[in-house]
């Protein structure tokens, strides 16, 4: 049994090496996506203002509509930290194509023309990480890679089930094969718990997206945007204020507009008195898109345990639940598949050489 498991561990690792390296490298970079955006394109992603002084939502929406006359707002990422520009995603009239713009929420300036959602470097890396740049088909590949990553972690701990005895074993003075074997095992032992978390959360997201795209919402069903699907006289500020008063401690972080006939206006946000792994989109307040009447809301503090656990997957996957410390750890652990690929491939090649020599000797005789 152990030998069979070892073979599966070895050959699946070789099979998935390159895709896993791509996923791990891009994931480690994306842990610091915000900082990278601020560094390489400060004229778009960065603002300089006093937190709490952003303009009203209604005024900002009017400015967006005035400057983007051939587009409709689909969703809106909201920030009020004084340094991060709002990100607004718009849909071009007559199409189902989404575009991205940056908005200075403190001055009411649309900082960029609409571009494809994967136009900027970190957005391109996100698409590479999430879909391998091949659309929804890529979800199957990244989902498979995440499943294999989980298997590699579990099988590795099973093969070396007395792993606690080698928590610090690294024999530097022996030959390279032994050293690489120790590095492979040692890195695997230390990184396995976090890699299992990353792999499991990734699998869940991929399966959820696949079900959504394949079973619930095929491409042919997308609505082509020709105009606003909601009452444009409704006040966003009123909705935000209602959300704050109805759900204690609510802070809006994301607004979803109806881009299909069956959707309403939804405000996502975070609330007080929550776990450190609860996401910033954990709670929702919905409003009727024509009357503005408040619909039933969703408060993560009152949700079943299962849904609270699922919500935690976002912070657990990207590792930003404990500030800079957890993000650095996640970034470093995310690079370990590269180490596994190098050491594992080297060990596999070294073990094949004696077999080749043996076969050659048999034929010679």
Coordinates of C-alpha atoms in Angstrom, one line a residue, residues 35-344:
X35 CA 0.8 46.8 -2.9
X36 CA 2.0 45.9 -6.4
X37 CA -0.8 47.9 -8.0
X38 CA 0.0 50.9 -5.9
X39 CA 3.7 50.6 -6.8
X40 CA 3.5 50.1 -10.5
X41 CA 0.5 52.3 -11.4
X42 CA 0.1 54.9 -8.6
X43 CA -1.6 57.3 -11.0
X44 CA -4.6 54.8 -11.2
X45 CA -4.7 52.7 -8.1
X46 CA -3.6 55.2 -5.4
X47 CA -5.3 58.1 -3.9
X48 CA -4.2 60.5 -1.1
X49 CA -7.0 61.7 1.1
X50 CA -8.3 61.6 4.6
X51 CA -10.3 58.4 5.3
X52 CA -14.0 59.2 5.8
X53 CA -14.1 62.1 3.4
X54 CA -15.2 60.2 0.2
X55 CA -17.9 61.9 -1.9
X56 CA -21.5 60.7 -1.8
X57 CA -22.3 57.6 -3.7
X58 CA -25.0 59.3 -5.7
X59 CA -22.6 62.0 -6.8
X60 CA -20.0 59.5 -7.8
X61 CA -22.5 57.4 -9.7
X62 CA -23.6 60.4 -11.6
X63 CA -20.0 61.2 -12.5
X64 CA -19.5 57.7 -13.7
X65 CA -22.6 57.7 -15.8
X66 CA -21.7 61.1 -17.3
X67 CA -18.1 60.1 -18.2
X68 CA -19.0 56.5 -19.4
X69 CA -22.0 57.2 -21.5
X70 CA -21.8 53.9 -23.5
X71 CA -21.5 51.7 -20.4
X72 CA -23.6 50.6 -17.4
X73 CA -22.2 50.0 -13.9
X74 CA -22.2 46.3 -13.1
X75 CA -20.3 46.3 -9.8
X76 CA -18.3 48.7 -7.6
X77 CA -15.5 47.9 -5.1
X78 CA -15.7 50.5 -2.3
X79 CA -12.6 51.7 -0.3
X80 CA -12.3 54.4 2.3
X81 CA -8.7 54.0 3.6
X82 CA -7.5 57.2 2.0
X83 CA -5.0 55.4 -0.3
X84 CA -6.8 52.9 -2.5
X85 CA -8.9 54.0 -5.4
X86 CA -12.4 52.5 -6.0
X87 CA -12.6 49.9 -8.7
X88 CA -15.7 50.0 -10.9
X89 CA -16.6 47.2 -13.3
X90 CA -18.8 48.3 -16.2
X91 CA -20.6 46.6 -19.1
X92 CA -20.6 48.0 -22.6
X93 CA -24.0 48.7 -24.2
X94 CA -25.1 46.0 -26.6
X95 CA -22.7 43.4 -25.2
X96 CA -22.1 41.2 -22.2
X97 CA -18.5 42.3 -22.0
X98 CA -17.1 43.6 -18.7
X99 CA -14.5 46.4 -18.4
X100 CA -12.7 48.0 -15.5
X101 CA -12.1 51.6 -14.5
X102 CA -10.4 53.2 -11.5
X103 CA -12.3 56.0 -9.7
X104 CA -10.9 58.6 -7.3
X105 CA -13.7 58.5 -4.8
X106 CA -12.5 61.6 -3.0
X107 CA -12.4 63.9 -6.0
X108 CA -14.9 62.3 -8.3
X109 CA -12.5 61.6 -11.1
X110 CA -12.6 58.6 -13.4
X111 CA -8.9 57.9 -13.7
X112 CA -8.9 55.5 -16.6
X113 CA -10.7 54.5 -19.8
X114 CA -12.6 51.2 -19.6
X115 CA -10.2 48.3 -20.2
X116 CA -10.6 44.5 -20.2
X117 CA -10.8 43.1 -16.7
X118 CA -7.5 41.3 -17.2
X119 CA -5.7 44.3 -18.9
X120 CA -3.4 45.3 -15.9
X121 CA -0.5 43.1 -14.8
X122 CA -1.9 41.8 -11.5
X123 CA -5.4 41.2 -13.1
X124 CA -3.7 39.2 -15.9
X125 CA -1.8 37.2 -13.2
X126 CA -5.1 36.6 -11.4
X127 CA -6.7 35.2 -14.6
X128 CA -3.6 33.1 -15.1
X129 CA -3.8 31.8 -11.5
X130 CA -7.5 31.2 -11.7
X131 CA -8.2 30.1 -15.2
X132 CA -4.8 29.6 -17.0
X133 CA -6.0 32.4 -19.4
X134 CA -8.4 30.1 -21.2
X135 CA -11.7 31.2 -19.8
X136 CA -14.1 28.9 -18.0
X137 CA -12.4 25.8 -19.4
X138 CA -9.4 26.8 -17.2
X139 CA -11.5 26.3 -14.1
X140 CA -11.3 22.5 -14.7
X141 CA -7.5 22.6 -15.0
X142 CA -7.0 24.7 -11.9
X143 CA -9.5 22.6 -10.0
X144 CA -7.7 19.4 -10.9
X145 CA -4.4 20.9 -9.9
X146 CA -5.8 21.9 -6.5
X147 CA -7.2 18.4 -6.0
X148 CA -3.8 16.9 -6.8
X149 CA -2.2 19.4 -4.5
X150 CA -4.4 18.2 -1.7
X151 CA -3.6 14.6 -2.6
X152 CA 0.2 15.4 -2.6
X153 CA -0.1 16.9 0.9
X154 CA -2.1 14.0 2.4
X155 CA -0.1 11.3 0.7
X156 CA 3.2 12.9 1.6
X157 CA 2.2 13.0 5.3
X158 CA 0.9 9.4 5.0
X159 CA 4.1 8.1 3.4
X160 CA 6.2 9.8 6.0
X161 CA 3.7 9.3 8.8
X162 CA 6.4 9.5 11.4
X163 CA 7.2 13.0 10.1
X164 CA 7.5 14.5 13.5
X165 CA 10.8 12.7 13.9
X166 CA 12.3 14.7 11.0
X167 CA 11.0 18.1 11.7
X168 CA 14.5 19.5 11.6
X169 CA 16.4 16.8 9.7
X170 CA 18.6 18.3 7.0
X171 CA 21.8 16.4 6.3
X172 CA 24.0 18.9 4.6
X173 CA 27.2 16.9 4.5
X174 CA 25.9 13.9 2.7
X175 CA 25.6 13.4 -1.1
X176 CA 23.2 15.6 -3.1
X177 CA 20.5 12.9 -3.5
X178 CA 20.2 12.6 0.3
X179 CA 20.2 16.4 0.7
X180 CA 17.5 16.9 -1.9
X181 CA 15.5 14.1 -0.3
X182 CA 15.7 15.8 3.1
X183 CA 14.8 19.2 1.6
X184 CA 11.8 17.6 -0.2
X185 CA 10.5 16.0 3.0
X186 CA 11.3 18.9 5.3
X187 CA 9.6 21.5 3.2
X188 CA 6.7 19.2 2.7
X189 CA 6.3 18.6 6.5
X190 CA 6.4 22.3 7.3
X191 CA 4.2 23.5 4.4
X192 CA 1.6 20.7 4.2
X193 CA -1.0 22.2 6.6
X194 CA -1.1 25.5 4.8
X195 CA -1.0 23.9 1.3
X196 CA -3.9 21.7 2.3
X197 CA -5.9 24.8 3.3
X198 CA -5.0 26.6 0.0
X199 CA -5.8 23.5 -2.0
X200 CA -9.1 22.8 -0.4
X201 CA -10.4 26.4 -0.6
X202 CA -9.2 26.5 -4.2
X203 CA -11.1 23.3 -5.1
X204 CA -14.3 24.6 -3.4
X205 CA -14.2 27.8 -5.4
X206 CA -13.5 26.0 -8.7
X207 CA -16.3 23.5 -8.1
X208 CA -18.7 26.3 -7.2
X209 CA -17.8 28.3 -10.4
X210 CA -18.0 25.2 -12.6
X211 CA -21.5 24.4 -11.2
X212 CA -22.6 28.0 -11.7
X213 CA -21.3 28.2 -15.3
X214 CA -22.2 24.7 -16.5
X215 CA -25.4 24.0 -14.7
X216 CA -27.0 27.3 -13.7
X217 CA -26.0 29.9 -16.2
X218 CA -24.7 29.0 -19.7
X219 CA -23.2 31.7 -21.9
X220 CA -26.2 31.8 -24.1
X221 CA -28.3 33.0 -21.2
X222 CA -26.4 36.2 -20.4
X223 CA -28.4 39.4 -20.9
X224 CA -27.1 41.9 -23.4
X225 CA -27.0 45.3 -21.7
X226 CA -28.8 48.1 -23.6
X227 CA -29.6 50.4 -20.7
X228 CA -30.2 50.6 -17.0
X229 CA -32.1 47.7 -15.4
X230 CA -33.0 49.6 -12.3
X231 CA -34.7 52.8 -11.3
X232 CA -31.9 55.4 -11.8
X233 CA -33.7 57.8 -9.4
X234 CA -33.0 55.5 -6.5
X235 CA -30.5 57.0 -4.0
X236 CA -27.5 54.8 -3.3
X237 CA -26.7 57.0 -0.2
X238 CA -30.1 56.2 1.2
X239 CA -29.5 52.5 0.7
X240 CA -26.1 52.7 2.3
X241 CA -27.5 54.6 5.3
X242 CA -30.4 52.1 5.6
X243 CA -27.9 49.2 5.6
X244 CA -25.8 50.8 8.3
X245 CA -28.9 51.5 10.5
X246 CA -30.5 48.1 9.9
X247 CA -27.4 46.0 10.4
X248 CA -25.3 47.2 13.3
X249 CA -21.6 47.8 12.4
X250 CA -22.2 47.3 8.7
X251 CA -19.6 48.9 6.4
X252 CA -20.2 48.6 2.6
X253 CA -17.3 47.2 0.6
X254 CA -19.0 46.1 -2.7
X255 CA -22.1 47.2 -4.6
X256 CA -23.7 44.8 -7.1
X257 CA -26.1 46.4 -9.7
X258 CA -28.6 44.4 -11.6
X259 CA -26.9 43.4 -14.9
X260 CA -29.5 40.7 -15.6
X261 CA -33.3 41.0 -15.3
X262 CA -33.7 38.8 -12.2
X263 CA -31.1 40.6 -10.1
X264 CA -31.7 43.3 -7.5
X265 CA -29.3 45.9 -6.0
X266 CA -27.1 44.3 -3.4
X267 CA -24.7 45.9 -0.9
X268 CA -22.0 43.6 0.4
X269 CA -19.9 44.5 3.4
X270 CA -18.4 43.6 6.7
X271 CA -19.9 43.9 10.2
X272 CA -18.5 44.2 13.7
X273 CA -18.1 41.4 16.3
X274 CA -16.8 38.8 13.8
X275 CA -14.0 36.3 13.5
X276 CA -10.6 37.3 12.1
X277 CA -11.2 35.0 9.1
X278 CA -14.6 36.5 8.2
X279 CA -14.4 38.2 4.8
X280 CA -15.0 41.8 4.0
X281 CA -18.0 40.7 1.8
X282 CA -19.6 38.5 4.5
X283 CA -22.9 40.2 4.9
X284 CA -25.5 41.5 2.4
X285 CA -28.3 44.0 2.3
X286 CA -30.6 43.8 -0.8
X287 CA -33.0 46.4 -2.2
X288 CA -35.7 46.2 -4.9
X289 CA -34.3 47.7 -8.1
X290 CA -37.4 49.6 -8.9
X291 CA -38.9 50.7 -5.6
X292 CA -35.8 50.8 -3.4
X293 CA -37.6 48.8 -0.8
X294 CA -35.3 46.8 1.5
X295 CA -35.4 43.1 0.9
X296 CA -34.4 40.4 3.4
X297 CA -30.7 40.8 4.3
X298 CA -28.0 38.3 5.2
X299 CA -26.0 38.8 8.4
X300 CA -23.0 36.5 8.7
X301 CA -23.4 36.7 12.5
X302 CA -26.7 34.9 12.3
X303 CA -25.7 32.4 9.5
X304 CA -25.3 28.7 10.1
X305 CA -21.7 27.5 10.9
X306 CA -21.3 25.9 7.4
X307 CA -21.8 29.3 5.7
X308 CA -19.6 31.1 8.1
X309 CA -16.8 28.5 7.3
X310 CA -17.3 28.9 3.6
X311 CA -17.1 32.7 3.9
X312 CA -13.7 32.3 5.7
X313 CA -12.2 30.6 2.6
X314 CA -11.4 33.9 1.0
X315 CA -9.0 35.1 3.8
X316 CA -7.7 31.6 4.4
X317 CA -6.9 31.1 0.7
X318 CA -5.0 34.4 0.3
X319 CA -3.7 34.6 3.9
X320 CA -4.6 38.1 4.8
X321 CA -6.5 37.3 8.0
X322 CA -3.6 38.3 10.4
X323 CA -2.1 41.2 8.6
X324 CA 1.4 41.3 7.1
X325 CA 2.6 38.3 9.1
X326 CA 0.1 35.8 7.7
X327 CA 0.6 37.2 4.2
X328 CA 4.3 36.8 4.3
X329 CA 3.9 33.2 5.5
X330 CA 1.4 32.5 2.8
X331 CA 3.6 34.1 0.1
X332 CA 6.6 31.9 1.2
X333 CA 4.6 28.7 1.5
X334 CA 3.1 29.4 -1.9
X335 CA 6.5 29.1 -3.4
X336 CA 7.2 25.6 -2.0
X337 CA 5.7 23.7 -5.0
X338 CA 8.7 25.1 -7.0
X339 CA 11.0 23.4 -4.4
X340 CA 9.0 20.2 -4.7
X341 CA 9.2 20.2 -8.5
X342 CA 13.0 20.7 -8.5
X343 CA 13.9 18.2 -5.8
X344 CA 11.2 15.7 -6.8

